[in-house]
Amino acid sequence: MASRLVAATDNSIYQVLPAAVLYPREGEDINRVVRAARSDPERPVSLSPRGGGTGTNGQSLTRGVIVDVSRHLNRIVSLDVAGRTVVVEPGVVLDQLNDYLKPHGLFFPPTVSTATRATIGGMVATDASGKGSRIYGKTSDYIESLDVVLSDGSDHRAQRLTAAELDEMLKGEGLAADIHREVLRVVTQNASLIDEIFPRMNRGLTGYNLKNVRRDDGGFDLAYLLAGSEGTLAFTKSITLRLIQRPKLRALVVARYGSFDAALRDVRHLLAAEPSAIEILDDKVLAVARTDVIWTGIAAVLGQAGSPDGMAVEGLNFIEFVSDDPDELRQRTDAAESILRTSMHPASDWTVVHDPGVISQLWMLREKSVGLLGRLPGRRQGTAFVEDTAVPPERLADYVAEFRAVLDRHGLSYGMFGHADVGCLHVRPALDMTLPEDAALIRPVSDEVAALTKAYGGLLWGEHGRGYRGEYSPFFFGPVLYAELCRIKTVFDPLNLLNPGKLASSDGRVPVDRIDAVPLRGEFDRVLDFEHRRDFDRAVACNGNAACHTWDASDAMCPSYKATRDRVQSPKGRATLLRTWAQLKSRESRGEAIGAELAEIESQTKLSLDTCLSCKACASQCPVRVDIPAMKSRFLTAYYRTRTRPARDRLVSHLEGMIGIARKLPRASNAVLRAPIVKRLVSRVLGLVDLPEFSTSSGIQGRIAPPNVIARLPEEIRARTVIVLHDSFLGSFDTDVIEAACRLLERLGYHVHVTPFTASGKAQDVLGISNRFVETAERATRMRKAYASLGVPMVSLDAATGLLFEQEYARCLPTDAAPRPVPGIERFLLDEIEAGRIGRKDARGGEAFRILLHCTERTARPETAAIWQRVFAHFGLEAATPSVGCCGMAGLFGHQVEHAATSRRLFVMSWRERIEAVNRDRVLATGFSCRCQVKRLAGRRPRHPIEAILACLEGHA
């Protein structure tokens, strides 16, 4: 049931529960599935392909069987560098492909905003285009051939045929020959009508593209028809793509405007500078972006909310240029600046960006726009249903004015962004789909916008496909061509088993689904009571943007998904299960008899959450901030109200207190833990392995000073005093880091003291032992406030502990009782450096260091990487901070027997190569759990950055 529930939604407003979800392991499995589905012609089983699951119009949703190609059919089969072609399976992700191609100087150009999880098969299904399509075109422009499975289970290779090859095909027998004869008839007999109806603009009339099948030279290319057909005609087994050379240089002109209309109207003039792309964002997107972690890296470019002339910034144009020649690139950016200076629709200001890292960050903002509009204030959120209209670009500004008038008439607020250079705009009206009156607006707004786009010579679907908007096909294609589409569907799929209800009906027997006849996701949430809506609001807010399904092992989100490729074990999957569980609990509280259904969902939700590492990457990296660890804690609290907790949980809830006792006799404690019989007992009874050993150094004991001791210090001493947070894990298992921090700070002229042994309660929160965690949080908060009242700074040495004060403690305590944050030592050092209180040092560093950040730190405090680099540079040291995913430890997760294999797999995926690539003495790790994992699996503990700085200053790096 869990897999079916997760597959019941995508990035659309719909929710349709499939009968089953299949995961083919090889291409031939698709043939087997199709043959099985048609084995009873009287009752064929409908099949729908699924790739990244990012569709905004329900393209892959079905009441039949979903065939998900993303989990296993994700291999890059072959690459011909000289011929510039690549063969991929349909589940290969766009960024995965381009990352593979990068060393060869090649790329596959269509750039969709969901590139981290969008599959090539899905891009073929919608004929995706995205940024840069003005010069690069669409997916179909790069298809060399498609290997597909037809509805009878047979294979066919769709590729460009010469006139002679076409004649040979037409003489043949079988389904493939029938298809070619019928499609040729349609495009030949209706050539003039096709030319009249298909719009002359960058965004074509997809699903089915009749315009490009017949070539000017008499050739024939069925791949153009299959691209954009959304799985209604055939299943894709593999794809051969044409590639082009990757541009060597990029520049981005970022122009800010006092009105969105001015930004739109300026686009026509800016095109004269020949940019590769012009993307536009409105003030709604910018306002939410300022609250997102991404803003840290781009604030210097985008600036504050106001422009220099005091006007609000309501529109933003990203104007990109690419070239292999620096002079040509400069000429184009100069031309853009000249146009901006003399424009009739002047920008408030602009910035030219050449730094590749900053450009990537700015494009990441644009890519996150979809998700950010799902995080608007209040319960009305940006909603996808008229989100990809396209009109001729020269008419875009006037069209948008009328579009806004439609939305204003219905009293809707909205966010707008998109590909302004090609007239494609993404609009997300803010709706609360749990309210019937808001859901009822889908029909009238869709109808009005469809009429408006047609009046402007455009399309309701500009690049995201039609999906359940197929009912508008007759409106745009006209009755004659739509009837031909149905005949094409019939010849391809006479049993109507391939993604039925979308685009066109097979021989008119089964009409396409209507947009208001498909179950809406919001309808299911109307049963939520106040308590469950409040506690699991982020699960309800999950809009299916699937940012958590990124393929990249160096991305922090989400480790359990990366290790398994099982979407049930992803933030989206867990949010779906938590949301369903909350719905059932709400119904149960009203007296409904749903015991069996609730028990099944509760069990599967618990299983999914058991594999969550509670790394919290989703809490900041998800555009909607779906904080699974926080909801996991709440779920487990509720789950164990009526159940006995496992012995391990009960032990862990007291773990820090036990550690505090055992660490007083570290050698004796280590001897016990090393004993084979104890190891076996701990493994078999408690399910724990590879526990760390206690530190035997006692150098920090003399530095411990409670608040009353600090209060007695002379004022001039207190002015140069720093308090180091003595958390239970560093203070018990890794005291070298605390000692190094104290010695370094003293060397820099500070008086250093350490807090008494402080329990964090982290494990209690992870396990949902909420009563004990609140008590621990209150004690830690009292301690923090006591030191803060004395005016002395406190620093943490491990982000997982330091962040508790601003995250978990703040979450569980009343607002007026929330503690002050505890910054990391790197932030303290940089602040002191910038204040002139730490002079420049010339340490002996040698080869550059590599600092591997704790994943929680990297995502919650994205500025940390740059801070460490600046601190190291101040001491005359060079440091890089390569992107790295989860090490696989995550507190106790890596020590748990049932997760040991996953823990090792994650380490191999993301950390092992980073560790082995350079001299191990140069590898540093900020996280305690990360250092434990490296020591366990690579045989040597990496140092904390503070230890490396101290060693260099002392002359023995």
Tab-separated table of N, CA, C and O in Angstrom, residues 356-414:
chain	number	residue	atom	x	y	z
A	356	PRO	N	31.135	31.420	-12.035
A	356	PRO	CA	30.282	30.249	-12.312
A	356	PRO	C	29.506	29.774	-11.094
A	356	PRO	O	28.355	29.342	-11.214
A	357	GLY	N	30.128	29.850	-9.904
A	357	GLY	CA	29.444	29.409	-8.698
A	357	GLY	C	28.243	30.263	-8.371
A	357	GLY	O	27.168	29.752	-8.012
A	358	VAL	N	28.393	31.583	-8.503
A	358	VAL	CA	27.275	32.492	-8.222
A	358	VAL	C	26.189	32.331	-9.275
A	358	VAL	O	24.985	32.347	-8.956
A	359	ILE	N	26.595	32.177	-10.543
A	359	ILE	CA	25.603	31.957	-11.601
A	359	ILE	C	24.782	30.700	-11.308
A	359	ILE	O	23.545	30.699	-11.450
A	360	SER	N	25.454	29.635	-10.874
A	360	SER	CA	24.733	28.391	-10.550
A	360	SER	C	23.760	28.609	-9.404
A	360	SER	O	22.639	28.083	-9.418
A	361	GLN	N	24.172	29.391	-8.405
A	361	GLN	CA	23.286	29.678	-7.278
A	361	GLN	C	22.064	30.471	-7.727
A	361	GLN	O	20.939	30.217	-7.280
A	362	LEU	N	22.272	31.439	-8.616
A	362	LEU	CA	21.145	32.232	-9.113
A	362	LEU	C	20.177	31.369	-9.918
A	362	LEU	O	18.949	31.506	-9.792
A	363	TRP	N	20.716	30.476	-10.733
A	363	TRP	CA	19.824	29.583	-11.475
A	363	TRP	C	19.127	28.604	-10.540
A	363	TRP	O	17.999	28.179	-10.805
A	364	MET	N	19.772	28.265	-9.438
A	364	MET	CA	19.117	27.393	-8.466
A	364	MET	C	17.890	28.081	-7.871
A	364	MET	O	16.863	27.449	-7.617
A	365	LEU	N	18.006	29.408	-7.656
A	365	LEU	CA	16.838	30.151	-7.193
A	365	LEU	C	15.702	30.020	-8.193
A	365	LEU	O	14.554	29.754	-7.819
A	366	ARG	N	16.020	30.208	-9.470
A	366	ARG	CA	14.981	30.084	-10.499
A	366	ARG	C	14.389	28.671	-10.502
A	366	ARG	O	13.179	28.489	-10.619
A	367	GLU	N	15.253	27.660	-10.343
A	367	GLU	CA	14.783	26.277	-10.354
A	367	GLU	C	13.876	25.984	-9.164
A	367	GLU	O	12.962	25.161	-9.260
A	368	LYS	N	14.123	26.653	-8.042
A	368	LYS	CA	13.329	26.400	-6.836
A	368	LYS	C	12.024	27.193	-6.810
A	368	LYS	O	11.244	27.055	-5.871
A	369	SER	N	11.788	28.016	-7.825
A	369	SER	CA	10.614	28.890	-7.794
A	369	SER	C	9.318	28.120	-7.618
A	369	SER	O	8.421	28.544	-6.883
A	370	VAL	N	9.209	26.986	-8.306
A	370	VAL	CA	7.997	26.168	-8.194
A	370	VAL	C	7.748	25.788	-6.735
A	370	VAL	O	6.654	25.953	-6.207
A	371	GLY	N	8.781	25.280	-6.089
A	371	GLY	CA	8.632	24.875	-4.700
A	371	GLY	C	8.418	26.041	-3.768
A	371	GLY	O	7.630	25.955	-2.817
A	372	LEU	N	9.102	27.157	-4.018
A	372	LEU	CA	8.989	28.314	-3.131
A	372	LEU	C	7.562	28.847	-3.089
A	372	LEU	O	7.089	29.303	-2.042
A	373	LEU	N	6.859	28.782	-4.216
A	373	LEU	CA	5.469	29.256	-4.222
A	373	LEU	C	4.540	28.297	-3.497
A	373	LEU	O	3.350	28.583	-3.337
A	374	GLY	N	5.071	27.180	-3.052
A	374	GLY	CA	4.323	26.286	-2.160
A	374	GLY	C	4.600	26.590	-0.701
A	374	GLY	O	4.240	25.813	0.176
A	375	ARG	N	5.275	27.741	-0.453
A	375	ARG	CA	5.606	28.115	0.922
A	375	ARG	C	5.202	29.560	1.192
A	375	ARG	O	5.868	30.288	1.920
A	376	LEU	N	4.085	29.951	0.609
A	376	LEU	CA	3.573	31.298	0.846
A	376	LEU	C	2.989	31.389	2.253
A	376	LEU	O	2.596	30.381	2.837
A	377	PRO	N	2.922	32.592	2.822
A	377	PRO	CA	2.289	32.737	4.144
A	377	PRO	C	0.831	32.301	4.096
A	377	PRO	O	0.122	32.543	3.112
A	378	GLY	N	0.372	31.646	5.143
A	378	GLY	CA	-1.018	31.204	5.199
A	378	GLY	C	-1.229	29.857	4.543
A	378	GLY	O	-0.295	29.197	4.108
A	379	ARG	N	-2.494	29.448	4.445
A	379	ARG	CA	-2.811	28.118	3.928
A	379	ARG	C	-3.017	28.095	2.415
A	379	ARG	O	-3.030	27.039	1.810
A	380	ARG	N	-3.182	29.262	1.795
A	380	ARG	CA	-3.299	29.292	0.343
A	380	ARG	C	-1.910	29.291	-0.272
A	380	ARG	O	-1.097	30.174	-0.004
A	381	GLN	N	-1.659	28.295	-1.086
A	381	GLN	CA	-0.332	28.091	-1.653
A	381	GLN	C	-0.385	28.077	-3.179
A	381	GLN	O	-1.432	27.793	-3.779
A	382	GLY	N	0.762	28.383	-3.801
A	382	GLY	CA	0.835	28.347	-5.250
A	382	GLY	C	0.430	26.988	-5.778
A	382	GLY	O	0.955	25.963	-5.344
A	383	THR	N	-0.500	26.981	-6.722
A	383	THR	CA	-1.138	25.740	-7.170
A	383	THR	C	-1.017	25.591	-8.684
A	383	THR	O	-1.319	26.525	-9.440
A	384	ALA	N	-0.584	24.411	-9.105
A	384	ALA	CA	-0.342	24.170	-10.525
A	384	ALA	C	-1.607	23.683	-11.224
A	384	ALA	O	-2.124	22.627	-10.898
A	385	PHE	N	-2.097	24.479	-12.171
A	385	PHE	CA	-3.149	23.989	-13.078
A	385	PHE	C	-3.219	24.846	-14.342
A	385	PHE	O	-3.689	24.393	-15.375
A	386	VAL	N	-2.726	26.081	-14.288
A	386	VAL	CA	-2.582	26.902	-15.499
A	386	VAL	C	-1.151	27.442	-15.512
A	386	VAL	O	-0.907	28.605	-15.787
A	387	GLU	N	-0.197	26.548	-15.230
A	387	GLU	CA	1.138	26.983	-14.861
A	387	GLU	C	2.122	27.049	-16.024
A	387	GLU	O	3.272	27.437	-15.815
A	388	ASP	N	1.749	26.714	-17.238
A	388	ASP	CA	2.752	26.717	-18.303
A	388	ASP	C	2.197	27.216	-19.626
A	388	ASP	O	2.537	26.721	-20.692
A	389	THR	N	1.342	28.226	-19.570
A	389	THR	CA	0.806	28.771	-20.811
A	389	THR	C	1.929	29.414	-21.630
A	389	THR	O	2.939	29.864	-21.086
A	390	ALA	N	1.739	29.458	-22.932
A	390	ALA	CA	2.732	30.060	-23.813
A	390	ALA	C	2.035	30.813	-24.934
A	390	ALA	O	1.030	30.347	-25.483
A	391	VAL	N	2.562	31.979	-25.251
A	391	VAL	CA	2.048	32.784	-26.359
A	391	VAL	C	3.258	33.316	-27.135
A	391	VAL	O	4.387	33.270	-26.635
A	392	PRO	N	3.062	33.824	-28.331
A	392	PRO	CA	4.192	34.440	-29.034
A	392	PRO	C	4.847	35.486	-28.140
A	392	PRO	O	4.153	36.317	-27.543
A	393	PRO	N	6.166	35.463	-27.991
A	393	PRO	CA	6.836	36.331	-27.010
A	393	PRO	C	6.566	37.809	-27.207
A	393	PRO	O	6.539	38.568	-26.235
A	394	GLU	N	6.341	38.236	-28.444
A	394	GLU	CA	6.071	39.652	-28.669
A	394	GLU	C	4.718	40.084	-28.103
A	394	GLU	O	4.451	41.284	-27.944
A	395	ARG	N	3.880	39.111	-27.775
A	395	ARG	CA	2.557	39.429	-27.223
A	395	ARG	C	2.463	39.113	-25.726
A	395	ARG	O	1.400	39.241	-25.129
A	396	LEU	N	3.573	38.697	-25.135
A	396	LEU	CA	3.549	38.201	-23.761
A	396	LEU	C	3.077	39.249	-22.761
A	396	LEU	O	2.230	38.956	-21.899
A	397	ALA	N	3.591	40.463	-22.827
A	397	ALA	CA	3.252	41.465	-21.819
A	397	ALA	C	1.752	41.782	-21.832
A	397	ALA	O	1.118	41.871	-20.768
A	398	ASP	N	1.188	41.974	-23.029
A	398	ASP	CA	-0.254	42.252	-23.109
A	398	ASP	C	-1.059	41.057	-22.623
A	398	ASP	O	-2.090	41.210	-21.936
A	399	TYR	N	-0.603	39.869	-22.995
A	399	TYR	CA	-1.282	38.650	-22.549
A	399	TYR	C	-1.267	38.542	-21.029
A	399	TYR	O	-2.298	38.251	-20.395
A	400	VAL	N	-0.123	38.814	-20.426
A	400	VAL	CA	-0.014	38.706	-18.966
A	400	VAL	C	-0.932	39.708	-18.278
A	400	VAL	O	-1.537	39.398	-17.244
A	401	ALA	N	-1.053	40.896	-18.847
A	401	ALA	CA	-1.960	41.892	-18.257
A	401	ALA	C	-3.378	41.347	-18.200
A	401	ALA	O	-4.089	41.515	-17.190
A	402	GLU	N	-3.804	40.669	-19.270
A	402	GLU	CA	-5.158	40.109	-19.270
A	402	GLU	C	-5.250	38.875	-18.370
A	402	GLU	O	-6.286	38.634	-17.731
A	403	PHE	N	-4.188	38.091	-18.333
A	403	PHE	CA	-4.147	36.923	-17.449
A	403	PHE	C	-4.317	37.390	-15.997
A	403	PHE	O	-5.105	36.818	-15.226
A	404	ARG	N	-3.579	38.421	-15.624
A	404	ARG	CA	-3.680	38.923	-14.253
A	404	ARG	C	-5.086	39.438	-13.972
A	404	ARG	O	-5.598	39.290	-12.853
A	405	ALA	N	-5.718	40.028	-14.965
A	405	ALA	CA	-7.088	40.516	-14.788
A	405	ALA	C	-8.038	39.358	-14.497
A	405	ALA	O	-8.964	39.484	-13.671
A	406	VAL	N	-7.831	38.216	-15.174
A	406	VAL	CA	-8.647	37.023	-14.905
A	406	VAL	C	-8.499	36.602	-13.441
A	406	VAL	O	-9.485	36.369	-12.732
A	407	LEU	N	-7.256	36.507	-12.986
A	407	LEU	CA	-7.012	36.073	-11.614
A	407	LEU	C	-7.523	37.101	-10.608
A	407	LEU	O	-8.060	36.739	-9.556
A	408	ASP	N	-7.362	38.369	-10.931
A	408	ASP	CA	-7.850	39.417	-10.031
A	408	ASP	C	-9.369	39.366	-9.907
A	408	ASP	O	-9.920	39.589	-8.812
A	409	ARG	N	-10.041	39.085	-11.010
A	409	ARG	CA	-11.511	38.990	-10.959
A	409	ARG	C	-11.968	37.903	-10.005
A	409	ARG	O	-13.027	38.003	-9.384
A	410	HIS	N	-11.178	36.853	-9.899
A	410	HIS	CA	-11.526	35.749	-9.001
A	410	HIS	C	-10.934	35.942	-7.609
A	410	HIS	O	-11.035	35.038	-6.769
A	411	GLY	N	-10.334	37.088	-7.374
A	411	GLY	CA	-9.809	37.398	-6.049
A	411	GLY	C	-8.601	36.568	-5.656
A	411	GLY	O	-8.390	36.290	-4.466
A	412	LEU	N	-7.786	36.180	-6.639
A	412	LEU	CA	-6.658	35.294	-6.372
A	412	LEU	C	-5.337	36.061	-6.361
A	412	LEU	O	-5.090	36.914	-7.210
A	413	SER	N	-4.486	35.750	-5.381
A	413	SER	CA	-3.097	36.192	-5.462
A	413	SER	C	-2.319	35.108	-6.202
A	413	SER	O	-2.792	33.974	-6.338
A	414	TYR	N	-1.108	35.428	-6.647
A	414	TYR	CA	-0.409	34.480	-7.511
A	414	TYR	C	1.060	34.868	-7.604
A	414	TYR	O	1.465	35.991	-7.310
